[in-house]
PDB file of C-alpha atoms in Angstrom:
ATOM      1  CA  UNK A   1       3.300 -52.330  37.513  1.00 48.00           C
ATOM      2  CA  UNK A   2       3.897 -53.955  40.758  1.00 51.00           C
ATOM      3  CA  UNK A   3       0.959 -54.327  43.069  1.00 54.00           C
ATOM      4  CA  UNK A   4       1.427 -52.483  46.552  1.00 54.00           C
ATOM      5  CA  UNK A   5       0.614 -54.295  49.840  1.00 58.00           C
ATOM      6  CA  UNK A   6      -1.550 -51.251  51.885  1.00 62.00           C
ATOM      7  CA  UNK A   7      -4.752 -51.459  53.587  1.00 65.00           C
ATOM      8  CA  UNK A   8      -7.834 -50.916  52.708  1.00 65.00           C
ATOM      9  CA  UNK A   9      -8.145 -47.807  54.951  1.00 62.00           C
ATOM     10  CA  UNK A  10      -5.153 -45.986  52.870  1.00 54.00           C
ATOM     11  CA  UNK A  11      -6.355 -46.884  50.118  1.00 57.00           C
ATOM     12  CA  UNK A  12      -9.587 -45.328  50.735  1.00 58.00           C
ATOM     13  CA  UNK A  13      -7.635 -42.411  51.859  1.00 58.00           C
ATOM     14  CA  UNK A  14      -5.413 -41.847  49.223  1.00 55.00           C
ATOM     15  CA  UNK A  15      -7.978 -42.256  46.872  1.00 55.00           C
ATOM     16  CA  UNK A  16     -10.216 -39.314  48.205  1.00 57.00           C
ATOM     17  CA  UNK A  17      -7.435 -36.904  47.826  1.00 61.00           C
ATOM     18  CA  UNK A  18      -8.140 -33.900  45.577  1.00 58.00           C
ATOM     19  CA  UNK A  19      -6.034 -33.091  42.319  1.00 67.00           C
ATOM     20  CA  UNK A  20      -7.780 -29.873  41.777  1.00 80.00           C
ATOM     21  CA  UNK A  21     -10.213 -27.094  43.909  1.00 85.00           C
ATOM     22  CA  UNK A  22      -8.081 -28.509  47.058  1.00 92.00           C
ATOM     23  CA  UNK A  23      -9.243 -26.299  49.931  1.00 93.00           C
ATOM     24  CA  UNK A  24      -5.561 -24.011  49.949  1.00 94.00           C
ATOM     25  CA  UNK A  25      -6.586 -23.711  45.849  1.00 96.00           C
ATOM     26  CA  UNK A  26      -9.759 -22.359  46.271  1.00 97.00           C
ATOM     27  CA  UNK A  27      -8.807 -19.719  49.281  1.00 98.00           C
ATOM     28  CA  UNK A  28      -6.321 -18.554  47.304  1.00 98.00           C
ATOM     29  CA  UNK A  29      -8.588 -17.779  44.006  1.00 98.00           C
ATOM     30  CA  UNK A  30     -11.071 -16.324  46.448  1.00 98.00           C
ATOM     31  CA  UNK A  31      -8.534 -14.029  47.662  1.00 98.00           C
ATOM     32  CA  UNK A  32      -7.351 -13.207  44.630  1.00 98.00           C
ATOM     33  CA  UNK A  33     -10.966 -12.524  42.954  1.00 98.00           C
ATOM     34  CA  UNK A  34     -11.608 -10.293  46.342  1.00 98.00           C
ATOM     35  CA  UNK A  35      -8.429  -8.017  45.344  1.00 98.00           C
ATOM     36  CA  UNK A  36      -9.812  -7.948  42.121  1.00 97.00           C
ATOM     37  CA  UNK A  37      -8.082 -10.347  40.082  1.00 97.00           C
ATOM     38  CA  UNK A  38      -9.457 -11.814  36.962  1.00 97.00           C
ATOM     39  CA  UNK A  39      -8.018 -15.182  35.701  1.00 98.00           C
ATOM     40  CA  UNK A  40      -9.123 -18.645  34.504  1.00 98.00           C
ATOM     41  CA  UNK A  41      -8.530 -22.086  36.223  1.00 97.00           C
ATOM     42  CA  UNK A  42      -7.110 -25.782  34.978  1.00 96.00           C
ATOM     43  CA  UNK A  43      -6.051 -24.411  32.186  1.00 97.00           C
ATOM     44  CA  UNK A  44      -3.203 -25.448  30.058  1.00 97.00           C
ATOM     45  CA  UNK A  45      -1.504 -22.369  28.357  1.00 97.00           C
ATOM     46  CA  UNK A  46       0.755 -23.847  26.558  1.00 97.00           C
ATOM     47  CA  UNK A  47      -0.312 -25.465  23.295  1.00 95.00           C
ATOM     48  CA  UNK A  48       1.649 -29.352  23.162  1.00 94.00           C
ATOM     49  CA  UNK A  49       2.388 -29.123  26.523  1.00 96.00           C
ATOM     50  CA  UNK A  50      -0.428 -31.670  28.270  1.00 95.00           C
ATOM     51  CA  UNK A  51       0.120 -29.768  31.884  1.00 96.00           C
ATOM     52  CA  UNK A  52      -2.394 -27.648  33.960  1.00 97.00           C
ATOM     53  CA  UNK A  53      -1.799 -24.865  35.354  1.00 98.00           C
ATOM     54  CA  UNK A  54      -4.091 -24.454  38.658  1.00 97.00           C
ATOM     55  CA  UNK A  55      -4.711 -20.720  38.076  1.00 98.00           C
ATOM     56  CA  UNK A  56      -3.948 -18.716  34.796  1.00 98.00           C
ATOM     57  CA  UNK A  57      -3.355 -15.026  34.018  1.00 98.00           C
ATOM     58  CA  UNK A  58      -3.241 -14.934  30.366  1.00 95.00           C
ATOM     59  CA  UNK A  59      -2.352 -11.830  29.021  1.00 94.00           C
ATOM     60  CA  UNK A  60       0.836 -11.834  31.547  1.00 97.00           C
ATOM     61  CA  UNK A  61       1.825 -15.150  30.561  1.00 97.00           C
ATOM     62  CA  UNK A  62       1.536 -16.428  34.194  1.00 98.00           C
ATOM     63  CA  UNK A  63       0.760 -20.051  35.198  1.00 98.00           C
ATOM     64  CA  UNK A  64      -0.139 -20.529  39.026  1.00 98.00           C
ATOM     65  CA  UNK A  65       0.290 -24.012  40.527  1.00 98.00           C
ATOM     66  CA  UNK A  66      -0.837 -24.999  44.000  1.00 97.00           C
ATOM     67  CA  UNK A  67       1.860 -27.704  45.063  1.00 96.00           C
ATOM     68  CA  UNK A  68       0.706 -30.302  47.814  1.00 93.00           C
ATOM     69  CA  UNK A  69       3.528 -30.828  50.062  1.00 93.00           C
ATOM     70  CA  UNK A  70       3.081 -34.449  50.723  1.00 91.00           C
ATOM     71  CA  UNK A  71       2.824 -35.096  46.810  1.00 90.00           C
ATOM     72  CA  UNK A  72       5.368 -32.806  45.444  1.00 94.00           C
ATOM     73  CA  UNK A  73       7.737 -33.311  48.148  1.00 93.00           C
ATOM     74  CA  UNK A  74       8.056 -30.037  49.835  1.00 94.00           C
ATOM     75  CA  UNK A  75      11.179 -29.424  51.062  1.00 91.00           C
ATOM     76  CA  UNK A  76      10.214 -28.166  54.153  1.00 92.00           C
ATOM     77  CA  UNK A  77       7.427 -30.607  55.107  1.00 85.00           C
ATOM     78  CA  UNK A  78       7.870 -33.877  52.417  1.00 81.00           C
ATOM     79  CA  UNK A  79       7.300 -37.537  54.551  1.00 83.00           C
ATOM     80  CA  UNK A  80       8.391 -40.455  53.164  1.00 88.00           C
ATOM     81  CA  UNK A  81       6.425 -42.894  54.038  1.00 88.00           C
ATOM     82  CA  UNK A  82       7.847 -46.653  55.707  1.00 90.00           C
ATOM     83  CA  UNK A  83       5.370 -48.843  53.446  1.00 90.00           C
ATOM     84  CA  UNK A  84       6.015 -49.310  50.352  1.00 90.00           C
ATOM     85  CA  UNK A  85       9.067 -46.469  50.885  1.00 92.00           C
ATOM     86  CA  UNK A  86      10.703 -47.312  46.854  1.00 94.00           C
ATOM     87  CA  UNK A  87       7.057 -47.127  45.130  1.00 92.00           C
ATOM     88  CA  UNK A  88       6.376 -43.391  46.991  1.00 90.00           C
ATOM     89  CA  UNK A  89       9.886 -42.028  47.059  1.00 93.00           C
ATOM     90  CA  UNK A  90       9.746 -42.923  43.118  1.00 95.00           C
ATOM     91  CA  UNK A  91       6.496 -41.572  42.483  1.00 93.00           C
ATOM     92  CA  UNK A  92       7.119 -37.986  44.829  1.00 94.00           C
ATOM     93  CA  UNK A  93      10.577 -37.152  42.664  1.00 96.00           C
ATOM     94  CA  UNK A  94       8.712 -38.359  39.707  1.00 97.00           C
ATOM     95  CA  UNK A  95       6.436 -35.463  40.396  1.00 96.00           C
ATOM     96  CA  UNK A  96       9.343 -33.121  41.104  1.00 97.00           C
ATOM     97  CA  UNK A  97      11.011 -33.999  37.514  1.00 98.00           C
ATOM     98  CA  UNK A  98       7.615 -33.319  36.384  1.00 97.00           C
ATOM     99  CA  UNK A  99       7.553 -30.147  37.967  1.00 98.00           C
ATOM    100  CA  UNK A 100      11.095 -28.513  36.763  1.00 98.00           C
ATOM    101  CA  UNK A 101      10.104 -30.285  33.285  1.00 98.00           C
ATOM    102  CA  UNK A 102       6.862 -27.807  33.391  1.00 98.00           C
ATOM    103  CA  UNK A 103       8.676 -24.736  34.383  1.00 98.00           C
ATOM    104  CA  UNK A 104      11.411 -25.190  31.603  1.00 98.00           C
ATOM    105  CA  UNK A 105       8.644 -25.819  29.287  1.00 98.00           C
ATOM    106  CA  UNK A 106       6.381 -23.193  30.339  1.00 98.00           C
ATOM    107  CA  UNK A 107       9.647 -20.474  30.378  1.00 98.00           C
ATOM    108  CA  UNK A 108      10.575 -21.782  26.887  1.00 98.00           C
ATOM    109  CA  UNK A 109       6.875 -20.562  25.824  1.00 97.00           C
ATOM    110  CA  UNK A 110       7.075 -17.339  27.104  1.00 97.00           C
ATOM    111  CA  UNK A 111       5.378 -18.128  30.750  1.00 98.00           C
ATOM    112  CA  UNK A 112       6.002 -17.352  33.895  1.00 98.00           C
ATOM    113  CA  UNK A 113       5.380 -20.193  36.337  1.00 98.00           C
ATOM    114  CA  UNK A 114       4.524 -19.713  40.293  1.00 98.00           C
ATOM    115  CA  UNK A 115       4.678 -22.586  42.549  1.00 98.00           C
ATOM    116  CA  UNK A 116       3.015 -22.041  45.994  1.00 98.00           C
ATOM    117  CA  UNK A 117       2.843 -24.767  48.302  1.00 97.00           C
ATOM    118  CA  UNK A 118      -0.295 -25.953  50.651  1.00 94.00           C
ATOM    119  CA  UNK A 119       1.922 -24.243  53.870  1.00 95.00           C
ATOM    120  CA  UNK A 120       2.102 -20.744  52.638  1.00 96.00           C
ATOM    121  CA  UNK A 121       0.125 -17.994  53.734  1.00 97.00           C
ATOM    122  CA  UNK A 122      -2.717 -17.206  51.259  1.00 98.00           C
ATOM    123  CA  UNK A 123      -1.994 -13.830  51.954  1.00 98.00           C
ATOM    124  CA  UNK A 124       1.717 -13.987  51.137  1.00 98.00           C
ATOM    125  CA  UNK A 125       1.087 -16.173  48.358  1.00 98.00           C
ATOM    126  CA  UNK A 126      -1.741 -13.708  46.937  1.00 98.00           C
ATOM    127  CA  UNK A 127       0.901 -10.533  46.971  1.00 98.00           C
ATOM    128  CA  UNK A 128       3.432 -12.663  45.404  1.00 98.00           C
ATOM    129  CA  UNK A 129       0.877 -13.372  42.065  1.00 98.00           C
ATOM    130  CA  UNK A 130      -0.274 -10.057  42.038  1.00 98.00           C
ATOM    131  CA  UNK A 131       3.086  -8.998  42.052  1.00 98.00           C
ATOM    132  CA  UNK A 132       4.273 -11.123  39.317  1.00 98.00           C
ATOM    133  CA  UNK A 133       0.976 -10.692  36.861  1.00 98.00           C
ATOM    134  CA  UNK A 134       1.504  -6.681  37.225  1.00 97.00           C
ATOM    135  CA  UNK A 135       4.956  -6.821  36.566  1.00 97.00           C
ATOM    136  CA  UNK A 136       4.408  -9.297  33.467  1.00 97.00           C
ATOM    137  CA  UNK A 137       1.928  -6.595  31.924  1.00 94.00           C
ATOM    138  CA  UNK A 138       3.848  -3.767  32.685  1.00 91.00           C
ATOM    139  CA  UNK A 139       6.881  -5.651  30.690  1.00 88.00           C
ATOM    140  CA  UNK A 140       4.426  -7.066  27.980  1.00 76.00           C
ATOM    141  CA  UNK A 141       2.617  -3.903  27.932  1.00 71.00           C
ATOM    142  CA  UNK A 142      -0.552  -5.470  28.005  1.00 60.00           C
ATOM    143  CA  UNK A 143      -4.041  -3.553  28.316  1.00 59.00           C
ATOM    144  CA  UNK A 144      -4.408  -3.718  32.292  1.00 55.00           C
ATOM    145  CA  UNK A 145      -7.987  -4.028  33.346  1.00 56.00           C
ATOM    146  CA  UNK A 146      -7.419  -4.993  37.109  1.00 55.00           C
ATOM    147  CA  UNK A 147      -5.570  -7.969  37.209  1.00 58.00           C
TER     148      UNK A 147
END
């Protein structure tokens, strides 16, 4: 692998960075747990399949992820950064093949995958779950105990 020229201050930056209980993650499974929603975290439903879901409803087959928009390239608020612009440009649409790769993999299993991004509301993005896991176990017909 080639070696990047940075600094030592991004690389202490970029290194600190979170892959899972990011802040926007963990408001949005305390919102969800306040409206009564039961569910499991960093997870992965699918058996073969070596991807996490951030959040997991299991008995309505749906897989919550919690997209940052810097590293999954939002398409509303992606940078691409000036140093080292081919290593990140590669390594932020790697991440997006790797995202569309999950959700065909995921649908081909049965499950229902959610993307919300670091930007939305955590209220918008909570009725958009809830939405999704009741209609999933009103279709699958599975025993509803709240959520």
């Amino acid at each position: 692998m080639e070696k990047l020229s940075t600094t030592a201050g991004v690389r202490a930056r970029m290194s600190r960075q979170k892959s899972r209980d990011t802040s926007v993650e963990v408001s949005l499974r305390k919102a969800l747990h306040a409206r009564g929603a039961r569910y499991r975290i960093h997870r992965r439903p699918v058996k073969g399949v070596r991807r996490e879901a951030d959040i997991v409803f299991g008995p309505a087959r749906v897989a919550v992820f919690v997209d940052g928009c810097f590293w999954h390239g939002c398409p509303v608020h992606a940078t691409w950064p000036k140093n080292n612009a081919d290593f990140w440009r590669e390594k932020i649409e790697g991440n997006r093949r790797r995202d569309l790769d999950t959700d065909g993999r995921f649908a081909e299993a049965g499950w229902l995958v959610l993307r919300v991004w670091e930007h939305e509301s955590v209220e918008e993005a909570v009725e958009r779950v809830l939405e999704a896991v009741t209609a999933r176990r009103e279709q699958h017909g599975a025993k509803r105990r709240s959520y």
